[in-house]
Tab-separated table of C-alpha atoms in Angstrom:
chain	number	residue	atom	x	y	z
T	1	MET	CA	-47.583	-49.098	-112.384
T	2	LYS	CA	-44.623	-51.662	-111.813
T	3	THR	CA	-41.421	-48.581	-112.836
T	4	LEU	CA	-43.044	-46.333	-110.788
T	5	ALA	CA	-42.960	-48.661	-107.416
T	6	THR	CA	-39.511	-49.179	-108.505
T	7	PHE	CA	-38.707	-46.524	-107.885
T	8	SER	CA	-40.482	-45.522	-104.911
T	9	LEU	CA	-38.408	-48.323	-103.211
T	10	VAL	CA	-35.182	-47.016	-104.223
T	11	VAL	CA	-36.121	-43.775	-102.602
T	12	ALA	CA	-37.645	-45.042	-100.111
T	13	LEU	CA	-35.247	-46.950	-98.235
T	14	ALA	CA	-32.602	-43.956	-98.805
T	15	VAL	CA	-34.766	-41.275	-97.403
T	16	THR	CA	-35.665	-44.590	-94.537
T	17	ALA	CA	-31.562	-44.365	-93.799
T	18	ALA	CA	-32.178	-40.599	-93.863
T	19	GLY	CA	-34.381	-40.480	-91.131
T	20	CYS	CA	-32.825	-42.736	-88.808
T	21	GLY	CA	-29.629	-40.548	-88.426
T	22	SER	CA	-31.942	-37.214	-89.191
T	23	SER	CA	-30.064	-36.628	-85.744
T	24	LYS	CA	-27.138	-37.150	-85.799
T	25	LYS	CA	-25.028	-37.286	-88.993
T	26	SER	CA	-24.530	-41.061	-90.478
T	27	SER	CA	-20.571	-42.442	-90.370
T	28	GLY	CA	-17.494	-41.335	-91.979
T	29	THR	CA	-19.871	-39.159	-93.468
T	30	THR	CA	-19.072	-35.355	-92.134
T	31	THR	CA	-16.609	-33.098	-92.835
T	32	THR	CA	-17.290	-29.354	-94.132
T	33	THR	CA	-14.522	-28.403	-95.136
T	34	ALA	CA	-12.165	-30.085	-98.050
T	35	THR	CA	-9.150	-30.382	-96.379
T	36	ALA	CA	-10.267	-34.192	-94.493
T	37	PRO	CA	-13.020	-34.971	-95.677
T	38	THR	CA	-14.390	-38.982	-96.061
T	39	THR	CA	-13.002	-41.809	-98.535
T	40	THR	CA	-13.837	-44.756	-98.821
T	41	SER	CA	-11.321	-46.853	-100.287
T	42	SER	CA	-11.284	-48.794	-103.821
T	43	SER	CA	-8.786	-50.910	-105.365
T	44	SER	CA	-9.852	-48.610	-108.598
T	45	GLY	CA	-7.808	-45.620	-109.608
T	46	PHE	CA	-10.999	-43.710	-110.118
T	47	LYS	CA	-11.478	-40.928	-107.959
T	48	VAL	CA	-15.084	-38.777	-107.321
T	49	GLY	CA	-15.607	-36.884	-104.985
T	50	LEU	CA	-19.339	-34.992	-104.234
T	51	ILE	CA	-19.880	-31.523	-102.480
T	52	THR	CA	-22.932	-31.092	-100.821
T	53	ASP	CA	-24.539	-27.370	-100.269
T	54	ILE	CA	-25.234	-25.802	-97.363
T	55	GLY	CA	-28.844	-28.331	-97.020
T	56	GLY	CA	-26.096	-31.237	-95.432
T	57	LEU	CA	-26.232	-34.634	-95.783
T	58	ASN	CA	-29.573	-35.362	-93.117
T	59	ASP	CA	-31.724	-32.742	-95.420
T	60	ARG	CA	-33.749	-36.322	-95.957
T	61	GLY	CA	-34.035	-36.154	-99.635
T	62	PHE	CA	-31.925	-33.849	-102.099
T	63	ASN	CA	-28.194	-33.909	-100.766
T	64	HIS	CA	-28.607	-37.641	-99.281
T	65	LEU	CA	-29.785	-38.811	-102.363
T	66	ALA	CA	-26.501	-37.627	-104.038
T	67	TYR	CA	-24.682	-39.537	-101.391
T	68	VAL	CA	-26.878	-42.634	-102.289
T	69	GLY	CA	-25.948	-42.681	-105.665
T	70	LEU	CA	-22.103	-42.011	-104.904
T	71	LEU	CA	-22.207	-44.830	-102.463
T	72	LYS	CA	-24.211	-46.833	-104.936
T	73	ALA	CA	-21.044	-46.073	-107.114
T	74	GLY	CA	-18.530	-47.001	-104.322
T	75	ARG	CA	-20.129	-50.354	-104.316
T	76	ASN	CA	-21.337	-51.558	-108.052
T	77	LEU	CA	-18.298	-50.033	-109.504
T	78	GLY	CA	-15.798	-49.586	-107.611
T	79	VAL	CA	-14.971	-46.631	-106.878
T	80	LYS	CA	-12.898	-45.006	-104.627
T	81	THR	CA	-15.430	-42.082	-103.066
T	82	ARG	CA	-15.503	-39.171	-101.299
T	83	VAL	CA	-17.695	-36.432	-99.505
T	84	VAL	CA	-17.630	-32.974	-98.246
T	85	GLN	CA	-19.941	-30.942	-96.989
T	86	SER	CA	-20.714	-27.550	-97.098
T	87	ALA	CA	-21.211	-25.506	-94.761
T	88	SER	CA	-21.889	-21.848	-95.681
T	89	PRO	CA	-21.768	-21.042	-99.739
T	90	SER	CA	-18.202	-19.503	-99.065
T	91	GLU	CA	-16.845	-23.153	-99.260
T	92	TYR	CA	-17.910	-23.708	-102.332
T	93	ILE	CA	-15.644	-22.915	-104.323
T	94	PRO	CA	-12.756	-24.252	-101.536
T	95	ASN	CA	-14.101	-27.488	-101.649
T	96	LEU	CA	-14.828	-27.634	-105.102
T	97	SER	CA	-11.205	-26.661	-105.827
T	98	ALA	CA	-9.783	-28.559	-103.435
T	99	LEU	CA	-10.823	-31.779	-104.852
T	100	ALA	CA	-9.973	-30.418	-108.263
T	101	ARG	CA	-6.100	-30.103	-106.867
T	102	GLN	CA	-6.513	-33.393	-105.571
T	103	GLY	CA	-6.067	-35.598	-108.829
T	104	TYR	CA	-10.559	-36.528	-108.781
T	105	ASN	CA	-11.527	-37.941	-111.675
T	106	LEU	CA	-15.086	-36.810	-111.760
T	107	VAL	CA	-16.227	-33.342	-108.884
T	108	ILE	CA	-19.816	-33.150	-108.385
T	109	GLY	CA	-21.565	-30.245	-107.231
T	110	VAL	CA	-25.252	-31.023	-105.527
T	111	GLY	CA	-27.685	-28.061	-106.096
T	112	PHE	CA	-27.920	-24.597	-108.196
T	113	THR	CA	-27.006	-22.729	-106.005
T	114	GLU	CA	-23.424	-23.899	-106.723
T	115	ILE	CA	-23.803	-22.585	-110.302
T	116	ALA	CA	-21.708	-19.551	-109.525
T	117	ALA	CA	-19.071	-21.287	-107.444
T	118	MET	CA	-19.100	-24.797	-110.526
T	119	LYS	CA	-18.972	-21.671	-113.451
T	120	ALA	CA	-15.027	-20.599	-112.207
T	121	VAL	CA	-14.351	-23.328	-110.273
T	122	ALA	CA	-14.360	-25.612	-114.029
T	123	LYS	CA	-12.969	-22.788	-116.080
T	124	SER	CA	-10.168	-22.877	-113.260
T	125	PHE	CA	-8.999	-26.444	-113.588
T	126	PRO	CA	-10.320	-27.410	-117.776
T	127	LYS	CA	-8.330	-30.932	-117.708
T	128	THR	CA	-10.962	-32.292	-113.693
T	129	ARG	CA	-14.422	-33.350	-114.977
T	130	PHE	CA	-17.447	-31.852	-113.200
T	131	ALA	CA	-21.696	-32.831	-113.080
T	132	ILE	CA	-24.132	-30.679	-111.660
T	133	VAL	CA	-26.956	-30.965	-110.120
T	134	ASP	CA	-29.883	-29.094	-110.944
T	135	VAL	CA	-27.753	-26.648	-113.113
T	136	SER	CA	-27.864	-26.874	-116.887
T	137	ASN	CA	-24.404	-26.426	-118.403
T	138	ALA	CA	-25.510	-23.646	-120.332
T	139	ASP	CA	-25.573	-22.788	-117.665
T	140	GLU	CA	-22.279	-22.602	-116.813
T	141	GLY	CA	-21.021	-20.961	-120.290
T	142	ASN	CA	-21.481	-24.584	-122.119
T	143	ALA	CA	-18.922	-26.250	-120.408
T	144	PRO	CA	-16.813	-28.148	-122.007
T	145	ASN	CA	-15.733	-30.222	-118.632
T	146	VAL	CA	-19.763	-29.531	-116.967
T	147	GLU	CA	-22.636	-31.979	-117.342
T	148	GLY	CA	-25.542	-30.765	-116.435
T	149	LEU	CA	-28.051	-33.147	-114.635
T	150	LEU	CA	-31.328	-32.299	-115.486
T	151	PHE	CA	-35.672	-33.188	-114.045
T	152	LYS	CA	-38.390	-32.524	-115.690
T	153	GLU	CA	-39.443	-31.639	-112.541
T	154	GLN	CA	-42.930	-29.861	-114.005
T	155	GLU	CA	-44.020	-33.550	-114.951
T	156	VAL	CA	-43.957	-34.700	-111.524
T	157	GLY	CA	-45.082	-31.524	-109.899
T	158	TYR	CA	-47.999	-31.839	-112.484
T	159	LEU	CA	-48.676	-35.352	-110.570
T	160	ALA	CA	-48.805	-33.467	-107.451
T	161	GLY	CA	-50.757	-30.491	-108.139
T	162	TYR	CA	-53.805	-33.044	-110.130
T	163	ALA	CA	-53.333	-35.183	-106.377
T	164	ALA	CA	-53.489	-31.977	-104.036
T	165	GLY	CA	-56.628	-30.058	-106.812
T	166	LEU	CA	-58.305	-34.060	-106.121
T	167	ALA	CA	-58.013	-34.165	-102.479
T	168	ALA	CA	-58.883	-30.516	-102.340
T	169	LYS	CA	-62.112	-31.015	-104.022
T	170	ALA	CA	-63.036	-34.006	-102.054
T	171	ASP	CA	-62.409	-31.702	-99.078
T	172	GLY	CA	-64.808	-29.319	-100.033
T	173	LYS	CA	-62.139	-26.831	-99.986
T	174	ASP	CA	-60.770	-24.313	-102.675
T	175	THR	CA	-56.740	-23.827	-102.112
T	176	VAL	CA	-53.961	-25.276	-102.395
T	177	SER	CA	-50.396	-23.760	-101.919
T	178	SER	CA	-46.792	-24.501	-101.665
T	179	VAL	CA	-43.303	-23.132	-99.855
T	180	GLY	CA	-40.714	-23.302	-102.149
T	181	GLY	CA	-37.379	-22.252	-100.735
T	182	GLN	CA	-35.897	-19.548	-103.392
T	183	LYS	CA	-37.252	-18.425	-106.706
T	184	GLN	CA	-34.610	-20.765	-108.486
T	185	PRO	CA	-35.669	-22.900	-112.109
T	186	PRO	CA	-35.514	-26.461	-110.747
T	187	VAL	CA	-38.241	-25.045	-107.896
T	188	ASP	CA	-40.393	-22.943	-110.112
T	189	ARG	CA	-40.760	-26.198	-111.852
T	190	TYR	CA	-41.922	-28.223	-108.899
T	191	ILE	CA	-44.249	-25.265	-108.148
T	192	ALA	CA	-45.473	-24.113	-112.102
T	193	GLY	CA	-46.254	-27.654	-112.742
T	194	TYR	CA	-48.367	-27.828	-109.237
T	195	GLN	CA	-50.283	-25.921	-109.687
T	196	ALA	CA	-51.222	-26.715	-113.169
T	197	GLY	CA	-51.866	-29.858	-111.832
T	198	ALA	CA	-54.485	-28.447	-109.780
T	199	LYS	CA	-55.815	-26.523	-112.237
T	200	ALA	CA	-56.691	-29.492	-114.486
T	201	ALA	CA	-57.849	-31.623	-112.046
T	202	PHE	CA	-60.219	-28.304	-110.208
T	203	PRO	CA	-61.124	-25.931	-112.094
T	204	GLY	CA	-62.086	-23.775	-109.773
T	205	VAL	CA	-58.423	-24.498	-107.058
T	206	LYS	CA	-57.204	-21.428	-106.056
T	207	THR	CA	-53.305	-21.964	-106.184
T	208	LEU	CA	-51.483	-19.924	-103.362
T	209	ASN	CA	-47.027	-19.514	-103.308
T	210	GLY	CA	-44.856	-18.566	-101.405
T	211	TYR	CA	-40.975	-18.706	-100.201
T	212	SER	CA	-38.444	-19.393	-97.402
T	213	GLN	CA	-35.352	-17.886	-98.396
T	214	ASP	CA	-33.663	-20.715	-97.451
T	215	PHE	CA	-33.499	-24.622	-97.723
T	216	ALA	CA	-32.422	-25.130	-94.308
T	217	ILE	CA	-34.220	-23.265	-91.642
T	218	GLU	CA	-37.785	-25.319	-90.559
T	219	ALA	CA	-39.474	-22.524	-88.688
T	220	LYS	CA	-39.749	-19.806	-91.728
T	221	CYS	CA	-40.798	-22.705	-94.395
T	222	LYS	CA	-43.621	-23.751	-91.324
T	223	GLU	CA	-44.069	-19.631	-90.997
T	224	ILE	CA	-45.311	-19.370	-94.706
T	225	ALA	CA	-47.069	-22.839	-94.336
T	226	LEU	CA	-49.261	-21.778	-91.188
T	227	ASN	CA	-49.807	-18.221	-93.680
T	228	GLN	CA	-51.497	-20.342	-95.760
T	229	ILE	CA	-53.200	-22.908	-93.936
T	230	ALA	CA	-55.554	-19.680	-92.704
T	231	ALA	CA	-56.218	-18.732	-95.802
T	232	GLY	CA	-57.952	-21.902	-96.220
T	233	SER	CA	-54.983	-24.094	-97.857
T	234	ASP	CA	-55.964	-27.574	-97.638
T	235	VAL	CA	-52.611	-29.128	-99.197
T	236	VAL	CA	-49.191	-27.719	-98.818
T	237	PHE	CA	-46.369	-28.925	-101.181
T	238	GLN	CA	-43.021	-28.222	-99.889
T	239	VAL	CA	-40.397	-27.739	-101.858
T	240	ALA	CA	-37.433	-26.082	-99.644
T	241	GLY	CA	-35.026	-28.514	-99.194
T	242	GLY	CA	-34.759	-29.149	-95.216
T	243	CYS	CA	-36.492	-25.832	-94.906
T	244	GLY	CA	-40.131	-27.130	-95.830
T	245	LEU	CA	-40.122	-29.957	-93.545
T	246	GLY	CA	-41.058	-27.116	-91.072
T	247	ALA	CA	-44.204	-27.202	-93.726
T	248	LEU	CA	-45.099	-30.438	-93.560
T	249	ASP	CA	-45.374	-30.475	-89.936
T	250	ALA	CA	-47.783	-27.041	-90.309
T	251	ALA	CA	-49.707	-28.629	-91.997
T	252	LYS	CA	-49.682	-31.740	-89.751
T	253	ALA	CA	-50.281	-29.402	-87.005
T	254	GLN	CA	-52.968	-28.001	-88.627
T	255	SER	CA	-55.006	-31.672	-89.823
T	256	VAL	CA	-54.456	-30.908	-93.329
T	257	TRP	CA	-52.980	-32.606	-96.494
T	258	GLY	CA	-48.963	-32.416	-97.257
T	259	ILE	CA	-47.023	-33.538	-100.622
T	260	GLY	CA	-43.068	-34.174	-99.341
T	261	VAL	CA	-40.555	-33.784	-102.441
T	262	ASP	CA	-37.247	-35.288	-103.703
T	263	ALA	CA	-37.732	-38.343	-101.500
T	264	ASP	CA	-40.829	-40.585	-100.932
T	265	GLN	CA	-41.421	-38.243	-97.631
T	266	GLY	CA	-44.170	-40.818	-96.029
T	267	PHE	CA	-42.480	-41.451	-93.255
T	268	LEU	CA	-43.676	-38.205	-91.244
T	269	GLY	CA	-47.314	-39.355	-90.609
T	270	THR	CA	-50.327	-39.946	-92.891
T	271	HIS	CA	-50.732	-36.733	-93.360
T	272	ILE	CA	-48.562	-36.728	-97.044
T	273	LEU	CA	-51.076	-37.331	-98.832
T	274	THR	CA	-47.901	-37.819	-101.351
T	275	SER	CA	-44.219	-36.292	-102.525
T	276	ALA	CA	-43.082	-36.258	-105.822
T	277	LEU	CA	-40.346	-37.444	-106.284
T	278	LYS	CA	-36.867	-36.963	-108.469
T	279	GLY	CA	-34.184	-39.473	-109.056
T	280	VAL	CA	-30.842	-37.603	-107.232
T	281	ASP	CA	-29.289	-40.906	-106.649
T	282	THR	CA	-29.339	-42.293	-109.617
T	283	ALA	CA	-28.570	-39.891	-112.030
T	284	VAL	CA	-25.423	-38.658	-109.910
T	285	TYR	CA	-24.982	-42.636	-110.386
T	286	LEU	CA	-25.174	-42.509	-113.691
T	287	SER	CA	-23.174	-40.053	-114.743
T	288	ILE	CA	-20.564	-41.377	-112.540
T	289	LYS	CA	-20.855	-44.665	-114.402
T	290	ASP	CA	-20.271	-42.617	-117.357
T	291	ALA	CA	-16.814	-41.214	-116.509
T	292	LYS	CA	-15.846	-44.756	-115.615
T	293	GLU	CA	-16.393	-46.166	-119.087
T	294	GLY	CA	-15.175	-43.083	-120.727
T	295	HIS	CA	-18.236	-41.730	-121.554
T	296	PHE	CA	-18.856	-38.833	-119.172
T	297	LYS	CA	-20.918	-36.241	-121.530
T	298	GLY	CA	-19.172	-33.163	-120.997
T	299	GLY	CA	-21.042	-29.966	-122.934
T	300	GLN	CA	-23.951	-31.799	-122.531
T	301	ASP	CA	-27.498	-32.345	-119.921
T	302	ALA	CA	-29.154	-35.815	-118.508
T	303	VAL	CA	-32.194	-34.376	-118.760
T	304	TYR	CA	-34.343	-36.828	-116.562
T	305	GLY	CA	-38.903	-37.466	-117.090
T	306	LEU	CA	-41.589	-38.751	-116.538
T	307	GLN	CA	-40.207	-41.022	-118.922
T	308	GLN	CA	-36.864	-41.745	-118.389
T	309	HIS	CA	-38.118	-42.920	-114.535
T	310	GLY	CA	-35.938	-40.283	-113.456
T	311	VAL	CA	-39.243	-38.201	-111.624
T	312	GLY	CA	-42.365	-39.808	-110.870
T	313	LEU	CA	-44.896	-39.792	-107.172
T	314	GLY	CA	-44.198	-41.733	-103.849
T	315	LYS	CA	-46.751	-43.822	-101.859
T	316	PHE	CA	-49.874	-42.408	-101.439
T	317	SER	CA	-51.476	-41.632	-97.425
T	318	PRO	CA	-53.538	-44.654	-96.615
T	319	LYS	CA	-55.848	-42.410	-95.512
T	320	ALA	CA	-56.080	-40.527	-99.195
T	321	PRO	CA	-59.606	-40.093	-100.650
T	322	LYS	CA	-61.179	-43.052	-102.297
T	323	GLY	CA	-59.782	-42.785	-106.181
T	324	ILE	CA	-57.291	-40.584	-105.632
T	325	GLU	CA	-53.912	-42.443	-107.264
T	326	ALA	CA	-55.897	-44.343	-109.410
T	327	LYS	CA	-56.973	-41.400	-111.153
T	328	THR	CA	-53.504	-39.840	-110.978
T	329	LEU	CA	-51.530	-42.630	-112.055
T	330	LYS	CA	-53.630	-42.099	-115.153
T	331	ILE	CA	-52.582	-38.472	-116.067
T	332	GLU	CA	-49.094	-39.502	-115.280
T	333	GLN	CA	-49.393	-42.375	-118.484
T	334	GLN	CA	-51.342	-39.315	-120.222
T	335	ILE	CA	-48.391	-37.727	-119.960
T	336	ILE	CA	-45.754	-40.113	-120.610
T	337	GLY	CA	-48.004	-41.133	-123.524
T	338	GLY	CA	-47.576	-36.753	-124.996
T	339	LYS	CA	-51.810	-36.139	-124.508
T	340	ILE	CA	-50.149	-33.945	-122.060
T	341	LYS	CA	-47.991	-31.849	-123.505
T	342	ASN	CA	-46.500	-28.242	-122.811
T	343	ILE	CA	-46.606	-28.287	-118.625
T	344	PRO	CA	-46.023	-24.790	-116.992
T	345	THR	CA	-41.433	-24.648	-115.885
T	346	THR	CA	-41.663	-21.044	-114.924
T	347	VAL	CA	-44.215	-19.540	-111.961
T	348	LYS	CA	-46.359	-16.207	-113.125
């Protein structure tokens, strides 16, 4: 409970910063190409660059958390940092290549959508060290200069689903749902765990799922969520980045529960039952720390689950049905202790 509270606090602080700047980009962090990205100065000669996916720094979750980890490295490790926002997938290769060409000691890509670009650029710059969030090194062709930063999303997805199942049952409903951005391994690990957890808590529950094929446009996720709610969903889990905020808005408008993703999105209102947290900030920070200290894990994956405090649940809504939080935290301990195993990672 203490470790979860600490983890939640760190992420909540990060999201508060994001929420305050949701309508405008944070000062000193907004460029769309690598030709003139923002930098923070440092006496250290170690340079780290971060390339966002098209969701951008103000997605109130995934990319912002990566940026928080970068900022922490700048403060605590004395490294020079640089962030580049990608306006479209076509910018991934030139952005990654520019930082590698400019001699950055570590270049970090954020998200599964950068996989092809990272694979090509890492091959072209074999002396540059790279890390990529949500992508296994094996998917990069076991490149010796790439570290994969992975998470056991299925574990926290299971917890979110367990809470969702209990909430639906308490409300006298029999359906819960999820809205994914794209059918990618990290997205599906969340959703597969969510469905399994919901059925463990409430064997008679129905699970609905849909993909928006987008991580940015809120209207696409809102439409899917509204259709799911019309079909009986009492809890909507968003796994679609900034697009997923539309799903949570639909949940609020229709007076059903929403579950946030990656960061604690409880700031959106008491309709947020809880959030499935992912420590992207921690993973980014630790990858920078390792690289600076000469322990870069190229050719490997760093994997973070409940046991490593890399995933966890955010705070529960004060309006959540009584007893749900305590019951869900007991399930968390069973996963950590190995009593609950083989949580699904693929969506059928």
